């Protein structure tokens, strides 16, 4: 079977064109309508998308924003997180999770991860709490939910806000609850490569808290409370109509997209388990495989073998946040978060996207098996 893939055939990390082709006509029609309507910002597509995404998550409010980073930033700002506050998060994530904490003047306080899920080690959180801790930003990394029962217990006991960074986990569930619906707010990114991706930047915050929702709605549009009337200073962080319309079309397919990712993950795991450490799927939650991330001390050799066969792979993340130059001011050193640091040396994310044929995934797994 692999014959046709063995020579000169590059396998990318994701293939957005392959996702576009089956929905091409729908997209074209939607774009034409918007261009002809002349309504480009905060129109009916944004309002409808907000309702549809809120309904998908069984929550009352969704606010379309310019990016996932903005959704975290405006959420923290609206909750009143400020200078002097400490906010718990993971050092093994995309920088935006911690950057947004710093944007509002608060201090990111990192907690090491669990090696099997690569998510924050919930059992280490309480030791990091001080009288200044006001919130926890949890990240459902690579598409699998953090243990929300334990997180919510800690938050309740210590009176902390819980912000769910769902940028990588649209559609994932924890005990039948969609991620983003369990904490005080869920923050999503529609960056093109995310499971639900726009054709440019976009984001959304969802919440059941109406005060929070209203505050973020005002913050995204310069604190505008009436025509050229501004009750407080805000930002320009609006989702545009074109992105919203594209997302509405893709939202109809998201469960099928996630299902296909999951089938590819199953195949990878069935072939690779034992030879490398495969992602561990916990029984009480669903994994939407934004990334399929293996761990192996032979990571660099595996990556090289894939390069030699024209197969893409990416190290998410090579340098943990506590060792990033941007966070030097936090005063961390190597050795502070050992699990996270070892993970950074051993992780490798393999191509996974809904349109990746199973036989190609099999081909990729075979190359890895020959290498380790
Ligand atoms: C992508 C991502 C973000 C940021 O989203 P943008 O839309 O790119 O601003 C935040 N957190 C995590 C975990 C992400 O993967």
CSV table of C-alpha atoms and ligand atoms in Angstrom, one decimal:
chain,number,residue,atom,x,y,z
A,1,UNK,CA,0.0,0.0,0.0
A,2,UNK,CA,2.7,2.5,0.9
A,3,UNK,CA,4.3,2.4,-2.5
A,4,UNK,CA,2.7,5.6,-3.7
A,5,UNK,CA,3.8,7.5,-0.6
A,6,UNK,CA,7.4,6.3,-0.4
A,7,UNK,CA,8.9,8.6,-3.0
A,8,UNK,CA,9.1,12.3,-3.0
A,9,UNK,CA,5.7,12.7,-1.3
A,10,UNK,CA,5.7,15.3,1.5
A,11,UNK,CA,3.3,14.7,4.3
A,12,UNK,CA,2.5,18.0,6.1
A,13,UNK,CA,1.4,18.6,9.7
A,14,UNK,CA,-1.9,19.7,8.4
A,15,UNK,CA,-3.6,20.3,5.1
A,16,UNK,CA,-6.0,23.2,5.1
A,17,UNK,CA,-6.7,23.0,1.4
A,18,UNK,CA,-8.0,19.4,1.8
A,19,UNK,CA,-10.4,20.7,4.5
A,20,UNK,CA,-11.5,23.6,2.2
A,21,UNK,CA,-12.4,21.5,-0.9
A,22,UNK,CA,-15.6,19.8,0.4
A,23,UNK,CA,-17.0,23.1,1.8
A,24,UNK,CA,-15.8,25.3,-1.0
A,25,UNK,CA,-19.2,26.2,-2.4
A,26,UNK,CA,-20.6,27.0,1.1
A,27,UNK,CA,-17.6,29.3,1.8
A,28,UNK,CA,-17.8,31.0,-1.6
A,29,UNK,CA,-21.5,31.8,-1.1
A,30,UNK,CA,-21.0,33.1,2.4
A,31,UNK,CA,-18.1,35.3,1.4
A,32,UNK,CA,-20.0,36.7,-1.6
A,33,UNK,CA,-23.0,37.6,0.6
A,34,UNK,CA,-20.8,39.4,3.1
A,35,UNK,CA,-18.9,41.4,0.5
A,36,UNK,CA,-22.1,42.4,-1.1
A,37,UNK,CA,-23.7,43.3,2.2
A,38,UNK,CA,-21.0,45.7,3.1
A,39,UNK,CA,-21.4,44.6,6.8
A,40,UNK,CA,-17.9,43.5,7.8
A,41,UNK,CA,-17.6,44.0,11.6
A,42,UNK,CA,-20.0,42.8,14.4
A,43,UNK,CA,-22.9,41.8,12.1
A,44,UNK,CA,-25.3,38.9,12.0
A,45,UNK,CA,-22.6,36.2,11.4
A,46,UNK,CA,-20.8,37.1,14.6
A,47,UNK,CA,-24.0,37.2,16.6
A,48,UNK,CA,-25.1,33.9,15.2
A,49,UNK,CA,-21.7,32.3,15.7
A,50,UNK,CA,-21.7,33.5,19.4
A,51,UNK,CA,-25.1,31.9,19.9
A,52,UNK,CA,-24.2,28.7,18.1
A,53,UNK,CA,-20.9,28.2,20.0
A,54,UNK,CA,-22.6,29.0,23.3
A,55,UNK,CA,-25.3,26.5,22.6
A,56,UNK,CA,-22.8,23.9,21.6
A,57,UNK,CA,-21.2,24.3,25.0
A,58,UNK,CA,-24.6,24.6,26.9
A,59,UNK,CA,-23.6,28.0,28.2
A,60,UNK,CA,-25.5,31.3,28.0
A,61,UNK,CA,-22.9,33.6,26.5
A,62,UNK,CA,-20.3,33.7,23.8
A,63,UNK,CA,-18.3,36.8,22.8
A,64,UNK,CA,-16.5,36.8,19.5
A,65,UNK,CA,-13.0,38.3,19.7
A,66,UNK,CA,-10.0,39.0,17.6
A,67,UNK,CA,-7.9,36.1,18.8
A,68,UNK,CA,-7.4,33.4,21.5
A,69,UNK,CA,-4.8,35.5,23.2
A,70,UNK,CA,-7.3,38.4,23.4
A,71,UNK,CA,-10.0,36.0,24.8
A,72,UNK,CA,-7.6,35.2,27.7
A,73,UNK,CA,-6.4,38.7,28.2
A,74,UNK,CA,-9.9,40.4,28.2
A,75,UNK,CA,-11.3,37.6,30.4
A,76,UNK,CA,-8.6,38.2,33.0
A,77,UNK,CA,-9.0,41.9,32.8
A,78,UNK,CA,-12.8,41.7,33.1
A,79,UNK,CA,-12.5,39.4,36.1
A,80,UNK,CA,-10.4,42.2,37.8
A,81,UNK,CA,-7.1,40.2,37.9
A,82,UNK,CA,-4.5,42.9,38.3
A,83,UNK,CA,-1.0,43.9,39.4
A,84,UNK,CA,0.1,42.1,42.6
A,85,UNK,CA,-2.1,39.1,41.8
A,86,UNK,CA,-0.7,35.6,41.3
A,87,UNK,CA,-2.2,33.3,38.7
A,88,UNK,CA,-1.4,29.6,38.5
A,89,UNK,CA,-0.7,28.0,35.1
A,90,UNK,CA,1.4,25.5,33.3
A,91,UNK,CA,4.9,26.1,31.9
A,92,UNK,CA,4.3,23.6,29.1
A,93,UNK,CA,2.0,25.5,26.7
A,94,UNK,CA,2.0,28.2,24.1
A,95,UNK,CA,3.2,31.5,25.5
A,96,UNK,CA,-0.2,33.2,25.2
A,97,UNK,CA,-1.5,31.2,28.3
A,98,UNK,CA,1.0,33.0,30.5
A,99,UNK,CA,1.5,36.2,28.4
A,100,UNK,CA,-2.2,37.1,29.0
A,101,UNK,CA,-1.6,36.9,32.8
A,102,UNK,CA,1.4,39.3,32.5
A,103,UNK,CA,-0.7,41.7,30.3
A,104,UNK,CA,-3.0,42.5,33.2
A,105,UNK,CA,0.1,43.0,35.5
A,106,UNK,CA,-0.3,39.8,37.4
A,107,UNK,CA,2.4,37.2,38.0
A,108,UNK,CA,2.3,33.8,36.3
A,109,UNK,CA,3.0,31.1,38.9
A,110,UNK,CA,4.0,27.9,37.2
A,111,UNK,CA,3.2,24.4,38.4
A,112,UNK,CA,4.9,21.3,36.9
A,113,UNK,CA,3.1,18.9,34.6
A,114,UNK,CA,2.3,15.2,34.6
A,115,UNK,CA,4.4,13.3,32.1
A,116,UNK,CA,1.6,11.0,30.9
A,117,UNK,CA,-0.9,13.7,29.9
A,118,UNK,CA,1.5,16.7,29.7
A,119,UNK,CA,-1.2,18.7,31.5
A,120,UNK,CA,-0.7,20.6,34.8
A,121,UNK,CA,-0.1,18.3,37.8
A,122,UNK,CA,-3.2,19.2,39.8
A,123,UNK,CA,-1.7,17.6,42.9
A,124,UNK,CA,1.0,20.3,43.0
A,125,UNK,CA,-1.2,23.3,42.8
A,126,UNK,CA,-2.1,23.8,46.4
A,127,UNK,CA,1.5,24.1,47.5
A,128,UNK,CA,1.9,27.1,45.1
A,129,UNK,CA,-1.1,29.1,46.4
A,130,UNK,CA,-0.4,32.2,48.5
A,131,UNK,CA,-2.7,35.0,49.8
A,132,UNK,CA,-2.1,36.8,46.5
A,133,UNK,CA,-3.4,33.9,44.3
A,134,UNK,CA,-6.6,34.9,42.5
A,135,UNK,CA,-7.0,32.6,39.6
A,136,UNK,CA,-6.0,29.4,37.8
A,137,UNK,CA,-5.5,29.4,34.0
A,138,UNK,CA,-5.7,25.8,33.0
A,139,UNK,CA,-4.8,24.6,29.6
A,140,UNK,CA,-6.4,21.5,28.0
A,141,UNK,CA,-3.2,20.8,26.2
A,142,UNK,CA,-3.2,19.0,22.8
A,143,UNK,CA,-6.9,18.4,23.1
A,144,UNK,CA,-7.4,16.5,26.4
A,145,UNK,CA,-9.1,18.0,29.4
A,146,UNK,CA,-7.4,18.7,32.7
A,147,UNK,CA,-9.0,17.0,35.7
A,148,UNK,CA,-11.8,19.5,36.2
A,149,UNK,CA,-13.3,17.9,39.3
A,150,UNK,CA,-10.1,18.4,41.2
A,151,UNK,CA,-9.5,21.9,39.7
A,152,UNK,CA,-13.0,23.1,40.7
A,153,UNK,CA,-12.6,21.7,44.2
A,154,UNK,CA,-9.3,23.6,44.7
A,155,UNK,CA,-10.8,26.7,43.2
A,156,UNK,CA,-13.9,26.6,45.5
A,157,UNK,CA,-11.9,25.9,48.6
A,158,UNK,CA,-9.5,28.8,48.0
A,159,UNK,CA,-12.0,31.2,46.2
A,160,UNK,CA,-10.1,31.3,42.9
A,161,UNK,CA,-11.4,32.0,39.4
A,162,UNK,CA,-10.9,29.2,36.9
A,163,UNK,CA,-10.2,30.2,33.3
A,164,UNK,CA,-10.1,27.4,30.8
A,165,UNK,CA,-7.6,27.9,27.9
A,166,UNK,CA,-9.5,25.7,25.3
A,167,UNK,CA,-7.4,26.9,22.3
A,168,UNK,CA,-6.4,23.4,21.6
A,169,UNK,CA,-9.5,21.5,22.7
A,170,UNK,CA,-12.6,22.7,20.9
A,171,UNK,CA,-15.2,19.9,21.3
A,172,UNK,CA,-13.3,17.9,24.0
A,173,UNK,CA,-15.3,16.7,26.9
A,174,UNK,CA,-14.7,16.0,30.6
A,175,UNK,CA,-17.4,13.7,32.1
A,176,UNK,CA,-19.8,14.7,29.3
A,177,UNK,CA,-19.2,18.4,29.9
A,178,UNK,CA,-17.6,20.3,27.0
A,179,UNK,CA,-14.4,22.0,27.9
A,180,UNK,CA,-14.9,25.7,28.5
A,181,UNK,CA,-18.2,25.2,30.2
A,182,UNK,CA,-16.9,24.2,33.6
A,183,UNK,CA,-14.8,27.1,34.8
A,184,UNK,CA,-15.7,30.7,35.2
A,185,UNK,CA,-15.0,31.1,31.5
A,186,UNK,CA,-13.7,29.2,28.5
A,187,UNK,CA,-11.3,30.9,26.0
A,188,UNK,CA,-11.0,29.6,22.4
A,189,UNK,CA,-8.7,30.4,19.5
A,190,UNK,CA,-9.8,30.1,15.9
A,191,UNK,CA,-6.2,30.4,14.5
A,192,UNK,CA,-6.2,28.5,11.2
A,193,UNK,CA,-4.4,25.5,12.5
A,194,UNK,CA,-6.7,24.9,15.5
A,195,UNK,CA,-9.4,22.1,15.4
A,196,UNK,CA,-11.9,24.8,14.6
A,197,UNK,CA,-9.9,27.2,12.5
A,198,UNK,CA,-10.8,30.4,10.6
A,199,UNK,CA,-9.0,31.8,7.6
A,200,UNK,CA,-7.2,34.3,9.7
A,201,UNK,CA,-7.2,35.2,13.4
A,202,UNK,CA,-10.2,34.9,15.7
A,203,UNK,CA,-11.2,33.9,19.2
A,204,UNK,CA,-14.1,33.6,21.6
A,205,UNK,CA,-14.8,33.6,25.3
A,206,UNK,CA,-17.8,31.7,26.6
A,207,UNK,CA,-19.3,31.9,30.1
A,208,UNK,CA,-22.5,31.5,32.1
A,209,UNK,CA,-21.6,34.7,34.1
A,210,UNK,CA,-23.6,37.5,32.6
A,211,UNK,CA,-21.6,40.3,34.3
A,212,UNK,CA,-18.4,38.8,32.9
A,213,UNK,CA,-19.9,38.5,29.5
A,214,UNK,CA,-21.1,42.1,29.4
A,215,UNK,CA,-17.8,43.4,30.6
A,216,UNK,CA,-15.8,41.5,27.9
A,217,UNK,CA,-18.4,42.6,25.2
A,218,UNK,CA,-17.6,46.2,26.1
A,219,UNK,CA,-13.9,45.7,26.5
A,220,UNK,CA,-13.7,44.3,22.9
A,221,UNK,CA,-15.1,47.5,21.5
A,222,UNK,CA,-13.4,50.4,23.3
A,223,UNK,CA,-15.7,50.3,26.3
A,224,UNK,CA,-18.4,51.7,24.1
A,225,UNK,CA,-21.7,52.0,26.0
A,226,UNK,CA,-23.5,54.4,23.6
A,227,UNK,CA,-22.7,56.2,20.3
A,228,UNK,CA,-19.2,57.6,21.0
A,229,UNK,CA,-19.7,57.1,24.7
A,230,UNK,CA,-17.0,55.2,26.6
A,231,UNK,CA,-17.5,54.2,30.2
A,232,UNK,CA,-14.0,52.8,30.5
A,233,UNK,CA,-11.0,52.2,28.3
A,234,UNK,CA,-11.2,49.1,26.2
A,235,UNK,CA,-9.6,47.6,23.2
A,236,UNK,CA,-10.2,46.9,19.5
A,237,UNK,CA,-10.7,43.1,19.6
A,238,UNK,CA,-13.6,42.3,17.4
A,239,UNK,CA,-14.2,39.2,15.4
A,240,UNK,CA,-15.0,40.1,11.8
A,241,UNK,CA,-17.9,38.8,9.7
A,242,UNK,CA,-15.9,36.9,7.2
A,243,UNK,CA,-14.2,34.8,9.8
A,244,UNK,CA,-17.4,34.3,11.7
A,245,UNK,CA,-19.2,33.1,8.5
A,246,UNK,CA,-16.3,30.6,7.8
A,247,UNK,CA,-16.4,29.4,11.3
A,248,UNK,CA,-20.2,28.9,11.2
A,249,UNK,CA,-19.8,26.6,8.2
A,250,UNK,CA,-16.9,24.6,9.8
A,251,UNK,CA,-18.8,24.4,13.1
A,252,UNK,CA,-21.3,22.1,11.4
A,253,UNK,CA,-18.5,19.6,10.7
A,254,UNK,CA,-16.4,20.0,13.9
A,255,UNK,CA,-17.5,16.7,15.6
A,256,UNK,CA,-16.8,14.8,12.4
A,257,UNK,CA,-13.4,16.5,12.1
A,258,UNK,CA,-12.6,15.6,15.7
A,259,UNK,CA,-13.8,12.0,15.2
A,260,UNK,CA,-11.4,11.6,12.2
A,261,UNK,CA,-8.5,12.9,14.3
A,262,UNK,CA,-9.4,10.4,16.9
A,263,UNK,CA,-9.4,7.5,14.4
A,264,UNK,CA,-5.9,8.5,13.2
A,265,UNK,CA,-4.8,8.7,16.9
A,266,UNK,CA,-6.1,5.2,17.5
A,267,UNK,CA,-4.2,3.8,14.6
A,268,UNK,CA,-0.9,5.6,15.7
A,269,UNK,CA,-1.3,4.3,19.2
A,270,UNK,CA,-2.1,0.7,18.1
A,271,UNK,CA,1.1,0.6,16.1
A,272,UNK,CA,3.5,2.7,18.2
A,273,UNK,CA,2.5,1.8,21.8
A,274,UNK,CA,5.4,0.2,23.6
A,275,UNK,CA,8.0,1.5,21.1
A,276,UNK,CA,7.5,5.1,22.1
A,277,UNK,CA,5.3,6.7,24.8
A,278,UNK,CA,1.9,7.4,23.2
A,279,UNK,CA,-0.6,10.0,24.4
A,280,UNK,CA,-2.5,8.6,27.4
A,281,UNK,CA,-6.3,8.9,26.9
A,282,UNK,CA,-8.0,9.0,30.3
A,283,UNK,CA,-11.2,7.1,30.6
A,284,UNK,CA,-13.6,9.9,31.9
A,285,UNK,CA,-12.9,12.4,29.1
A,286,UNK,CA,-12.5,12.6,25.3
A,287,UNK,CA,-9.4,13.7,23.5
A,288,UNK,CA,-9.8,15.8,20.4
A,289,UNK,CA,-6.1,15.4,19.3
A,290,UNK,CA,-5.2,18.9,18.3
A,291,UNK,CA,-1.8,17.3,18.4
A,292,UNK,CA,-0.7,13.6,18.5
A,293,UNK,CA,2.4,13.9,20.7
A,294,UNK,CA,4.7,11.0,21.3
A,295,UNK,CA,7.5,10.9,23.8
A,296,UNK,CA,10.8,9.1,23.4
A,297,UNK,CA,14.5,9.6,24.5
A,298,UNK,CA,15.2,8.9,20.7
A,299,UNK,CA,13.1,11.9,19.7
A,300,UNK,CA,15.8,13.6,17.7
A,301,UNK,CA,16.6,10.4,15.7
A,302,UNK,CA,12.9,9.9,15.0
A,303,UNK,CA,12.5,13.4,13.8
A,304,UNK,CA,15.5,13.0,11.5
A,305,UNK,CA,14.1,9.8,10.1
A,306,UNK,CA,10.8,11.5,9.3
A,307,UNK,CA,12.6,14.4,7.7
A,308,UNK,CA,14.5,11.9,5.5
A,309,UNK,CA,11.1,10.5,4.3
A,310,UNK,CA,9.6,13.9,3.7
A,311,UNK,CA,7.3,13.7,6.7
A,312,UNK,CA,6.7,16.8,8.8
A,313,UNK,CA,6.8,16.7,12.6
A,314,UNK,CA,7.1,19.5,15.2
A,315,UNK,CA,8.4,19.8,18.7
A,316,UNK,CA,5.7,21.3,20.8
A,317,UNK,CA,7.3,22.8,23.0
A,318,UNK,CA,11.1,22.9,22.8
A,319,UNK,CA,11.6,25.5,25.5
A,320,UNK,CA,9.3,25.6,28.5
A,321,UNK,CA,7.9,29.0,29.4
A,322,UNK,CA,9.8,29.4,32.7
A,323,UNK,CA,13.1,29.2,30.6
A,324,UNK,CA,12.0,31.7,28.0
A,325,UNK,CA,13.9,34.9,27.8
A,326,UNK,CA,10.6,36.9,28.0
A,327,UNK,CA,10.0,35.5,31.5
A,328,UNK,CA,13.5,35.9,32.8
A,329,UNK,CA,12.1,38.4,35.3
A,330,UNK,CA,10.3,35.6,37.1
A,331,UNK,CA,13.7,34.4,38.2
A,332,UNK,CA,13.4,30.7,37.2
A,333,UNK,CA,16.3,28.3,36.5
A,334,UNK,CA,16.7,25.0,34.8
A,335,UNK,CA,15.6,22.3,37.2
A,336,UNK,CA,12.6,24.2,38.5
A,337,UNK,CA,10.1,22.0,36.7
A,338,UNK,CA,11.8,18.8,35.9
A,339,UNK,CA,8.9,16.9,34.3
A,340,UNK,CA,8.3,19.7,32.0
A,341,UNK,CA,11.9,20.0,31.1
A,342,UNK,CA,12.3,16.3,30.3
A,343,UNK,CA,9.1,16.5,28.2
A,344,UNK,CA,10.5,19.3,26.2
A,345,UNK,CA,13.5,17.0,25.3
A,346,UNK,CA,11.3,14.0,24.4
A,347,UNK,CA,8.1,15.2,22.8
A,348,UNK,CA,7.3,15.1,19.1
A,349,UNK,CA,4.0,15.9,17.5
A,350,UNK,CA,3.1,13.8,14.4
A,351,UNK,CA,0.9,14.9,11.4
A,352,UNK,CA,-2.7,14.7,12.4
A,353,UNK,CA,-5.6,16.3,10.6
A,354,UNK,CA,-9.1,15.1,9.6
A,355,UNK,CA,-8.1,14.6,6.0
A,356,UNK,CA,-5.0,12.5,6.7
A,357,UNK,CA,-5.5,9.1,5.1
A,358,UNK,CA,-5.1,6.2,7.5
A,359,UNK,CA,-2.6,4.5,5.2
A,360,UNK,CA,-0.4,7.6,5.4
A,361,UNK,CA,-0.6,7.5,9.2
A,362,UNK,CA,0.4,3.8,8.9
A,363,UNK,CA,3.3,4.7,6.7
A,364,UNK,CA,4.5,7.3,9.2
A,365,UNK,CA,4.2,4.9,12.1
A,366,UNK,CA,6.2,2.3,10.2
A,367,UNK,CA,9.1,4.7,9.7
A,368,UNK,CA,9.1,5.4,13.4
A,369,UNK,CA,9.0,1.7,14.2
A,370,UNK,CA,12.1,1.1,11.9
A,371,UNK,CA,13.9,3.9,13.8
A,372,UNK,CA,13.4,3.1,17.4
B,1,LIG,C1,-3.1,29.0,20.0
B,1,LIG,C2,-3.1,29.1,21.4
B,1,LIG,C3,-3.4,30.3,22.1
B,1,LIG,C4,-3.5,31.7,21.4
B,1,LIG,O1,-4.5,31.8,20.4
B,1,LIG,P1,-4.3,32.9,19.3
B,1,LIG,O2,-5.6,32.8,18.6
B,1,LIG,O3,-3.2,32.4,18.4
B,1,LIG,O4,-4.1,34.2,19.9
B,1,LIG,C5,-3.5,30.3,23.5
B,1,LIG,N1,-3.3,29.2,24.2
B,1,LIG,C6,-3.0,28.1,23.6
B,1,LIG,C7,-2.8,26.8,24.4
B,1,LIG,C8,-2.9,28.0,22.2
B,1,LIG,O5,-2.5,26.8,21.6
